[in-house]
Short mmCIF file of C-alpha atoms in Angstrom, two decimals:
data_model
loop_
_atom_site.label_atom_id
_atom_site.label_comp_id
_atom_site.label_asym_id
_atom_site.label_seq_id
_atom_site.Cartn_x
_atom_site.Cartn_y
_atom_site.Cartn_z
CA UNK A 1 34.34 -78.39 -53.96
CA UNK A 2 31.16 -76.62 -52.69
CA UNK A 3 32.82 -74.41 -50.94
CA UNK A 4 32.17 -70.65 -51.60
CA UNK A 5 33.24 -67.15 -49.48
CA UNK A 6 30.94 -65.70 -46.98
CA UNK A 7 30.63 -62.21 -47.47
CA UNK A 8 29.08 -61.26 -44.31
CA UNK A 9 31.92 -58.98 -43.33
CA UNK A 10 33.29 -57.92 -46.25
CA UNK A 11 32.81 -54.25 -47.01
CA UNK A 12 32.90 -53.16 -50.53
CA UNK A 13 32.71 -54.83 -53.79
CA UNK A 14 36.11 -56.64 -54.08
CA UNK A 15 36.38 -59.17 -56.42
CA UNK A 16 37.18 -62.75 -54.72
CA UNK A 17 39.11 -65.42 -57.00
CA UNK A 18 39.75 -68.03 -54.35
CA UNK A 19 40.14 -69.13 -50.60
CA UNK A 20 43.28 -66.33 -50.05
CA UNK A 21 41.27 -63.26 -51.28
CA UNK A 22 38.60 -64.29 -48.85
CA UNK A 23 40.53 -64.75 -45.72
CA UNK A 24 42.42 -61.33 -46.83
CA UNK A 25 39.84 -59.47 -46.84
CA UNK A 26 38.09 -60.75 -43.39
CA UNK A 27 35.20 -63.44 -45.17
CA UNK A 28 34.84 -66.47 -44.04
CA UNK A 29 35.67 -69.98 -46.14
CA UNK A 30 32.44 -72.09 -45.37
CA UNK A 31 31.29 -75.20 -47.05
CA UNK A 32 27.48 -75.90 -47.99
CA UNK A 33 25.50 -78.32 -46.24
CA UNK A 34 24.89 -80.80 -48.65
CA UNK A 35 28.54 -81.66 -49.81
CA UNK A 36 30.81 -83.95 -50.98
CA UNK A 37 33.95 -83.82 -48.88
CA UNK A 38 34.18 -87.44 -47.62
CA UNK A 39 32.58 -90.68 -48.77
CA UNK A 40 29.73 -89.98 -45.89
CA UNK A 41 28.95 -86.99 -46.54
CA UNK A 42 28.76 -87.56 -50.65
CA UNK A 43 26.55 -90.53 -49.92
CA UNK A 44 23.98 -88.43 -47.99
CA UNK A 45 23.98 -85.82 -50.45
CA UNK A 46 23.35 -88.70 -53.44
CA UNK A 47 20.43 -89.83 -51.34
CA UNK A 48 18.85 -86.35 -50.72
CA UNK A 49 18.79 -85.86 -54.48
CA UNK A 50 17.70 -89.18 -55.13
CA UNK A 51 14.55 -87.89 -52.30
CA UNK A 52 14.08 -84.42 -53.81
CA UNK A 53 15.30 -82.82 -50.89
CA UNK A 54 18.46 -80.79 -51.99
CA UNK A 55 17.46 -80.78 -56.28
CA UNK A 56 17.07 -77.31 -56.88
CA UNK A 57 20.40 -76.38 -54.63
CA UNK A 58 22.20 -78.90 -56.42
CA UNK A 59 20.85 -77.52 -59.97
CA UNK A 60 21.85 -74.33 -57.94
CA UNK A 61 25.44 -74.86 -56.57
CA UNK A 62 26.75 -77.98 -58.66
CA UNK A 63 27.47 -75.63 -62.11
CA UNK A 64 29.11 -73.05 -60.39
CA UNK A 65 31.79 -74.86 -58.75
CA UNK A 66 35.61 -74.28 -60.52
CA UNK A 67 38.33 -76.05 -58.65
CA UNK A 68 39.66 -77.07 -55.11
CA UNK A 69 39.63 -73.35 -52.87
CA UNK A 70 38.42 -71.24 -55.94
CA UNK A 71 35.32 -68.95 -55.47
CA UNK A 72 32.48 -70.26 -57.47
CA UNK A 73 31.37 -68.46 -60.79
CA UNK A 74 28.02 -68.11 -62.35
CA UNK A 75 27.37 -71.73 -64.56
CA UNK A 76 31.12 -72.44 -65.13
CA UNK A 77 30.29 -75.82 -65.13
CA UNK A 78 26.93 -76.13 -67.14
CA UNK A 79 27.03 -79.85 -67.99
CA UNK A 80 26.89 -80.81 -64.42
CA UNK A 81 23.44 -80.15 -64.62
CA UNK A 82 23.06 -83.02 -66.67
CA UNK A 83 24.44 -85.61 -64.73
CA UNK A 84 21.97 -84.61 -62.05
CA UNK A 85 19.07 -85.17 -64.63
CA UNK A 86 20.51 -88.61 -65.19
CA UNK A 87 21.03 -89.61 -61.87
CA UNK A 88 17.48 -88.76 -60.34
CA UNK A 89 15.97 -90.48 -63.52
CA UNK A 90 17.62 -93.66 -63.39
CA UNK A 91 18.06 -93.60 -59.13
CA UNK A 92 14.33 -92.56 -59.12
CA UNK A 93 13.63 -95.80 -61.73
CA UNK A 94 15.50 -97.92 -59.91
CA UNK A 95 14.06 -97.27 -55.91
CA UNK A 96 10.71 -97.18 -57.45
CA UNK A 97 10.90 -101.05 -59.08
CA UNK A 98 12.50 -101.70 -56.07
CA UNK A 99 10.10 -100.73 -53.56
CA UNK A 100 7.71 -102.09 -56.12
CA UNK A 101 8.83 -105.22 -55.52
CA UNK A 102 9.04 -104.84 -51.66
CA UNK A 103 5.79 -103.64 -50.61
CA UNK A 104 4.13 -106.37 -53.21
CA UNK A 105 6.25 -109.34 -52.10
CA UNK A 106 5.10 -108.32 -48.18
CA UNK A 107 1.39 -107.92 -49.37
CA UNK A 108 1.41 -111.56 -50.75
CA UNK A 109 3.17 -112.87 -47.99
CA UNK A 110 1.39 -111.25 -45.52
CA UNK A 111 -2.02 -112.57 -48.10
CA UNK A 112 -0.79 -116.71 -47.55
CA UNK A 113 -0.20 -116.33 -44.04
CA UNK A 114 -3.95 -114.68 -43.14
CA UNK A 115 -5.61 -117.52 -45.11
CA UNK A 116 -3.39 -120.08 -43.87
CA UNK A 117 -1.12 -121.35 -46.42
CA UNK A 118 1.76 -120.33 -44.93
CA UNK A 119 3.08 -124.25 -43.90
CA UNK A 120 1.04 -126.03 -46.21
CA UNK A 121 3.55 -127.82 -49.11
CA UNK A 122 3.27 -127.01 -52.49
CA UNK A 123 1.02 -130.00 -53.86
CA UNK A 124 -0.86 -128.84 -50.50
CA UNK A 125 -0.75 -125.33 -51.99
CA UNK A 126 -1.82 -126.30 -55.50
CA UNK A 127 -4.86 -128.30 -53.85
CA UNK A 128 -6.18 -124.56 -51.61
CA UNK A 129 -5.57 -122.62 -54.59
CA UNK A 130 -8.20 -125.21 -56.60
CA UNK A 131 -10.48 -126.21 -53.99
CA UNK A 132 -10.93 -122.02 -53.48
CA UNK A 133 -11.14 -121.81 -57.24
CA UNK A 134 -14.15 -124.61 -57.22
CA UNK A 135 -16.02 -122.63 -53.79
CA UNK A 136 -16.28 -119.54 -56.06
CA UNK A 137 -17.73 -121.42 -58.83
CA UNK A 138 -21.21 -121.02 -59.60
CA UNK A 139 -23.08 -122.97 -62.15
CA UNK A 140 -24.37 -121.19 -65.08
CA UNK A 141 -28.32 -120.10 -65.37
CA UNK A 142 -29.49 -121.78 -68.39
CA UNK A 143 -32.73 -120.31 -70.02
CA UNK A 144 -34.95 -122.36 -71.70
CA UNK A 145 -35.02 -121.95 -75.91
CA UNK A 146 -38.66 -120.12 -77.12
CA UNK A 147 -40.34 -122.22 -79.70
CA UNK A 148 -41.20 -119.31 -82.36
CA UNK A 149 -44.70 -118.12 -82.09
CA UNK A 150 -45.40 -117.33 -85.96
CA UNK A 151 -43.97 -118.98 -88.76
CA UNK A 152 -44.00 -116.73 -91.96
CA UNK A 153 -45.01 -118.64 -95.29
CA UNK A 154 -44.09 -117.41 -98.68
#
């Protein structure tokens, strides 16, 4: 569907309707990069947005497109546009909790296994996790109460 007529040899200002016009008048039928011709191919092209990399082609391209071997024309499909929006906000929502909760389960897991708690059982566990909580404990500096210097009589 992304494909569009390049006018590199084309003389003159004819007006192109669809894959026929172009090979008539000596242009050449090519298809963008970023595409969606086969399952492969639509999959990269889904990831790129979801990166960043293709957006503003696809905000480019994606409303232009008419039908199968048709020459695109100027926002002829507008509301494409918004499923773009929607599918970078909720893709972008949902590889960001995702890799959230990667690179945090790794840091804790990589945490237990540099102090050691990596084999111990959970009662074990339990018992580190309160015998550390105890070795950070520090008792509480009590200051001694003033007696009042001057008592006031009325």
């Amino acid at each position: 569907l992304l494909y569009y007529c390049d006018k590199g040899s084309i003389h003159g200002e004819e007006r192109i309707e669809n894959v026929y016009d172009c090979m008539n008048l000596g242009g050449e039928w090519t298809d963008r990069d970023a595409n969606y011709n086969n399952i492969f191919s639509a999959m990269l092209t889904l990831f790129e947005l979801l990166t960043g990399k293709n957006l503003i082609n696809s905000f480019t391209f994606l409303p232009d497109i008419r039908d199968y071997d048709e020459e695109p024309e100027k926002n002829s499909q507008p509301y494409y546009v918004f499923y773009i929006i929607i599918y970078v906000f909720i893709g972008f929502l949902f590889i960001r909790s995702v890799l959230t909760g990667v690179i945090s389960d790794t840091f804790f897991k990589e945490k237990d296994q540099l102090q050691g708690f990596k084999d111990l059982s959970p009662a074990q566990l339990k018992w580190a996790k309160l015998a550390s909580i105890i070795f950070k404990a520090r008792p509480v500096k009590q200051y001694p109460i003033q007696q009042q210097l001057y008592t006031v009589h009325m």
